[in-house]
CSV table of C-alpha atoms and ligand atoms in Angstrom, one decimal:
chain,number,residue,atom,x,y,z
A,1,MET,CA,242.2,130.5,24.8
A,2,ASP,CA,244.9,128.3,23.4
A,3,PHE,CA,244.1,127.6,19.7
A,4,LEU,CA,244.1,123.8,19.9
A,5,HIS,CA,241.9,124.0,23.0
A,6,LEU,CA,239.5,126.3,21.0
A,7,CYS,CA,239.4,123.8,18.2
A,8,LYS,CA,238.5,121.0,20.6
A,9,GLU,CA,235.9,123.2,22.4
A,10,ARG,CA,234.0,123.9,19.2
A,11,PHE,CA,231.3,121.3,18.5
A,12,SER,CA,228.0,121.3,16.6
A,13,ALA,CA,225.7,122.6,19.2
A,14,ARG,CA,222.2,121.6,18.5
A,15,LYS,CA,220.2,123.1,21.4
A,16,TYR,CA,220.2,126.7,22.5
A,17,THR,CA,218.7,128.7,25.4
A,18,ALA,CA,216.4,131.6,24.6
A,19,GLU,CA,219.1,134.2,25.5
A,20,GLN,CA,220.0,136.6,22.8
A,21,VAL,CA,223.5,136.9,21.2
A,22,SER,CA,224.8,140.2,22.5
A,23,GLN,CA,225.8,142.9,19.9
A,24,GLN,CA,229.3,142.8,21.4
A,25,ASP,CA,229.7,139.1,20.7
A,26,LEU,CA,228.2,139.6,17.2
A,27,GLU,CA,230.6,142.3,16.4
A,28,TYR,CA,233.5,140.1,17.5
A,29,ILE,CA,232.3,137.3,15.3
A,30,LYS,CA,231.8,139.6,12.3
A,31,GLU,CA,235.3,141.0,12.6
A,32,ALA,CA,236.7,137.4,12.7
A,33,VAL,CA,234.8,136.6,9.5
A,34,ARG,CA,236.1,139.8,7.9
A,35,MET,CA,239.7,138.8,8.6
A,36,ALA,CA,239.4,135.5,6.9
A,37,PRO,CA,241.8,134.8,4.0
A,38,SER,CA,240.5,134.1,0.5
A,39,ALA,CA,242.0,133.3,-2.9
A,40,VAL,CA,243.5,136.5,-4.4
A,41,ASN,CA,241.7,138.2,-1.5
A,42,LYS,CA,238.5,138.3,-3.6
A,43,GLN,CA,236.2,137.7,-0.6
A,44,PRO,CA,233.5,136.3,-2.9
A,45,TYR,CA,230.9,136.0,-0.1
A,46,LYS,CA,228.3,137.8,1.8
A,47,PHE,CA,226.7,137.0,5.1
A,48,VAL,CA,223.1,137.7,6.0
A,49,ILE,CA,222.4,137.9,9.8
A,50,VAL,CA,218.9,136.6,10.5
A,51,GLN,CA,217.8,138.0,13.8
A,52,SER,CA,214.2,139.2,13.7
A,53,GLU,CA,211.4,136.8,14.9
A,54,GLU,CA,209.7,137.1,11.5
A,55,GLU,CA,212.8,136.3,9.4
A,56,ARG,CA,213.9,133.5,11.8
A,57,GLY,CA,210.5,131.9,11.3
A,58,ARG,CA,210.9,132.1,7.5
A,59,LEU,CA,214.4,130.6,7.6
A,60,GLN,CA,213.2,127.8,9.8
A,61,GLN,CA,211.0,126.6,6.8
A,62,CYS,CA,214.3,125.9,5.0
A,63,TYR,CA,215.6,123.3,7.6
A,64,ASP,CA,212.8,121.5,9.4
A,65,ARG,CA,214.4,120.4,12.6
A,66,ASP,CA,213.2,121.1,16.2
A,67,TRP,CA,216.7,121.9,17.4
A,68,PHE,CA,217.2,124.4,14.6
A,69,LYS,CA,214.3,126.4,15.8
A,70,SER,CA,215.9,126.9,19.2
A,71,ALA,CA,218.7,129.1,17.8
A,72,PRO,CA,218.2,132.8,18.6
A,73,LEU,CA,220.3,133.8,15.6
A,74,TYR,CA,221.3,132.5,12.2
A,75,ILE,CA,223.9,133.6,9.7
A,76,ILE,CA,223.5,132.6,6.1
A,77,GLY,CA,226.8,132.4,4.2
A,78,TYR,CA,226.4,133.1,0.4
A,79,LYS,CA,229.1,132.6,-2.2
A,80,SER,CA,229.6,133.9,-5.7
A,81,ASP,CA,231.5,131.7,-8.2
A,82,GLU,CA,231.6,134.7,-10.6
A,83,ALA,CA,233.2,137.0,-8.0
A,84,SER,CA,235.8,134.4,-6.9
A,85,TRP,CA,239.2,133.6,-8.2
A,86,VAL,CA,239.2,131.0,-10.9
A,87,ARG,CA,242.3,128.8,-11.3
A,88,GLN,CA,243.4,129.1,-15.0
A,89,TYR,CA,244.6,125.6,-15.3
A,90,ASP,CA,241.2,123.8,-14.7
A,91,ARG,CA,238.8,126.8,-14.4
A,92,LYS,CA,237.9,125.8,-10.8
A,93,PRO,CA,236.1,128.7,-8.9
A,94,HIS,CA,237.3,128.9,-5.3
A,95,ALA,CA,234.2,130.5,-3.7
A,96,ASP,CA,233.3,127.3,-1.9
A,97,ILE,CA,236.7,127.1,-0.2
A,98,ASP,CA,236.7,130.8,0.6
A,99,VAL,CA,233.2,130.9,2.2
A,100,ALA,CA,234.1,127.7,4.2
A,101,ILE,CA,237.1,129.4,5.7
A,102,ALA,CA,235.2,132.5,6.6
A,103,THR,CA,232.4,130.4,8.0
A,104,GLU,CA,234.8,128.4,10.3
A,105,HIS,CA,236.3,131.7,11.4
A,106,LEU,CA,232.8,132.6,12.4
A,107,CYS,CA,232.4,129.3,14.4
A,108,LEU,CA,235.7,129.5,16.2
A,109,ALA,CA,235.1,133.2,17.1
A,110,ALA,CA,231.7,132.3,18.5
A,111,THR,CA,233.3,129.4,20.5
A,112,ALA,CA,235.9,131.9,21.9
A,113,GLN,CA,233.0,134.0,23.1
A,114,GLY,CA,231.5,131.0,24.9
A,115,LEU,CA,228.7,130.6,22.2
A,116,GLY,CA,227.7,127.5,20.3
A,117,THR,CA,227.3,127.1,16.6
A,118,CYS,CA,226.3,124.5,14.1
A,119,TRP,CA,227.0,124.4,10.3
A,120,VAL,CA,224.0,123.5,8.3
A,121,CYS,CA,224.3,122.8,4.6
A,122,ASN,CA,221.4,120.2,4.3
A,123,PHE,CA,218.9,123.0,3.9
A,124,ASP,CA,216.2,123.1,1.3
A,125,THR,CA,218.1,125.0,-1.4
A,126,GLY,CA,215.0,125.9,-3.5
A,127,LYS,CA,213.2,127.3,-0.6
A,128,LEU,CA,216.1,129.3,0.6
A,129,ARG,CA,216.6,130.7,-2.9
A,130,GLU,CA,212.9,131.7,-2.9
A,131,LEU,CA,212.7,133.1,0.6
A,132,PHE,CA,216.2,134.7,0.9
A,133,PRO,CA,217.4,135.5,-2.6
A,134,LEU,CA,220.6,137.5,-2.9
A,135,ALA,CA,221.4,138.7,-6.5
A,136,GLY,CA,224.6,137.1,-7.8
A,137,TYR,CA,225.1,134.9,-4.8
A,138,GLU,CA,224.2,131.4,-3.8
A,139,ALA,CA,223.6,130.3,-0.2
A,140,ALA,CA,226.3,127.9,0.8
A,141,VAL,CA,225.7,127.4,4.5
A,142,ILE,CA,223.5,128.4,7.5
A,143,VAL,CA,225.2,128.8,10.8
A,144,THR,CA,223.1,128.7,14.0
A,145,ILE,CA,224.5,130.7,16.9
A,146,GLY,CA,223.4,130.9,20.5
A,147,HIS,CA,224.0,130.2,24.1
A,148,ILE,CA,224.4,126.4,24.5
A,149,ALA,CA,221.6,124.7,26.4
A,150,SER,CA,222.6,122.8,29.5
A,151,ASP,CA,221.1,119.7,28.1
A,152,CYS,CA,222.5,120.2,24.6
A,153,PRO,CA,223.8,116.8,23.2
A,154,HIS,CA,227.6,116.9,23.2
A,155,PRO,CA,228.9,113.7,21.7
A,156,GLU,CA,232.5,112.7,22.1
A,157,LYS,CA,234.6,113.9,19.2
A,158,LYS,CA,235.2,111.1,16.6
A,159,ARG,CA,238.0,111.8,14.2
A,160,LYS,CA,240.2,109.8,11.9
A,161,SER,CA,243.6,108.9,13.3
A,162,MET,CA,246.7,110.9,12.7
A,163,GLU,CA,247.9,108.0,10.5
A,164,ASP,CA,244.8,108.1,8.4
A,165,LEU,CA,245.0,111.8,7.9
A,166,PHE,CA,248.6,112.5,7.4
A,167,GLU,CA,251.5,111.2,5.4
A,168,THR,CA,254.9,112.6,5.5
A,169,ILE,CA,256.9,112.1,2.3
B,201,FMN,C1,230.1,121.5,5.5
B,201,FMN,C2,229.4,121.1,6.7
B,201,FMN,C3,228.0,120.9,6.5
B,201,FMN,C4,227.2,120.4,7.7
B,201,FMN,N1,225.9,120.3,7.6
B,201,FMN,C5,225.2,120.0,8.7
B,201,FMN,C6,223.7,119.9,8.6
B,201,FMN,O1,223.1,120.2,7.6
B,201,FMN,N2,223.1,119.6,9.7
B,201,FMN,C7,223.7,119.3,10.9
B,201,FMN,O2,223.0,119.0,11.9
B,201,FMN,N3,225.1,119.3,11.0
B,201,FMN,C8,225.8,119.7,9.9
B,201,FMN,N4,227.1,119.8,10.0
B,201,FMN,C9,227.8,119.5,11.3
B,201,FMN,C10,228.6,118.1,11.1
B,201,FMN,O3,227.7,117.1,11.2
B,201,FMN,C11,229.7,118.1,12.3
B,201,FMN,O4,230.6,119.2,12.1
B,201,FMN,C12,230.5,116.8,12.4
B,201,FMN,O5,229.6,115.7,12.6
B,201,FMN,C13,231.6,116.8,13.4
B,201,FMN,O6,231.0,117.1,14.7
B,201,FMN,P1,231.4,118.4,15.5
B,201,FMN,O7,231.1,119.6,14.7
B,201,FMN,O8,230.6,118.3,16.7
B,201,FMN,O9,232.9,118.3,15.8
B,201,FMN,C14,227.9,120.2,8.9
B,201,FMN,C15,229.3,120.5,9.0
B,201,FMN,C16,230.0,120.9,7.9
B,201,FMN,C17,231.4,121.2,8.1
C-alpha cells in the first residue's frame, strides 16, 4: 500500500468483530514495532500482548467503555524513563517519544494487514499499575486491535490545514 494511503486508511476503530487476530498478522505487527527508531537506539519500552479471555477481562476494568470490550486483542505499551536516552541540556527523558513511535508503527502495520486499531491513553493508571505491573516500566498506552466491525463508526478525518501545521522559513 502506498504510504500516504496507509496513513489515511488508519483511523481509530472503536468496534470490532469477534474474529481473532491471526498469529501471522500479529508477527507482522510485532516486527514493525521492533523496527521502530528510538533515541540512541535505547528501545526503552516493552509491549505486553493481552490475548486470553481472563486477561482481557481484567484489562477491560482499566478502561470502562463498551466498544473497548469488543476488541479481541490488546497490546499495552510500557516505557521506562530510566532506560531511555536523556538529553544532557535539559535532562529530558525521551521514552514517551520512543514508545509513541513504536506504537504508531504498530497501528500502521495493523492497518497494512487490514486490521483496525485505537490508541487508548485515557485508562485508569492506578488500576492498570495494580493489575498489570511491570517492574521498572510504566504503562503509556493500550492499543486495541481487531477486525473492524461493518458498523464501526468511521468519522471523516478532521485535521488542521497545511498552513496551520507548517511554516517554511
Ligand atoms: C496519544 C493518543 C491517545 C489517545 N487516547 C485515546 C483514548 O483514550 N480513547 C480513545 O477513544 N481514543 C484515543 N485516541 C484516539 C484519538 O482520539 C484519535 O487518534 C484522534 O481523534 C484522530 O482520529 P483518527 O485516529 O481516527 O484519525 C488517542 C490517540 C492518541 C494519539
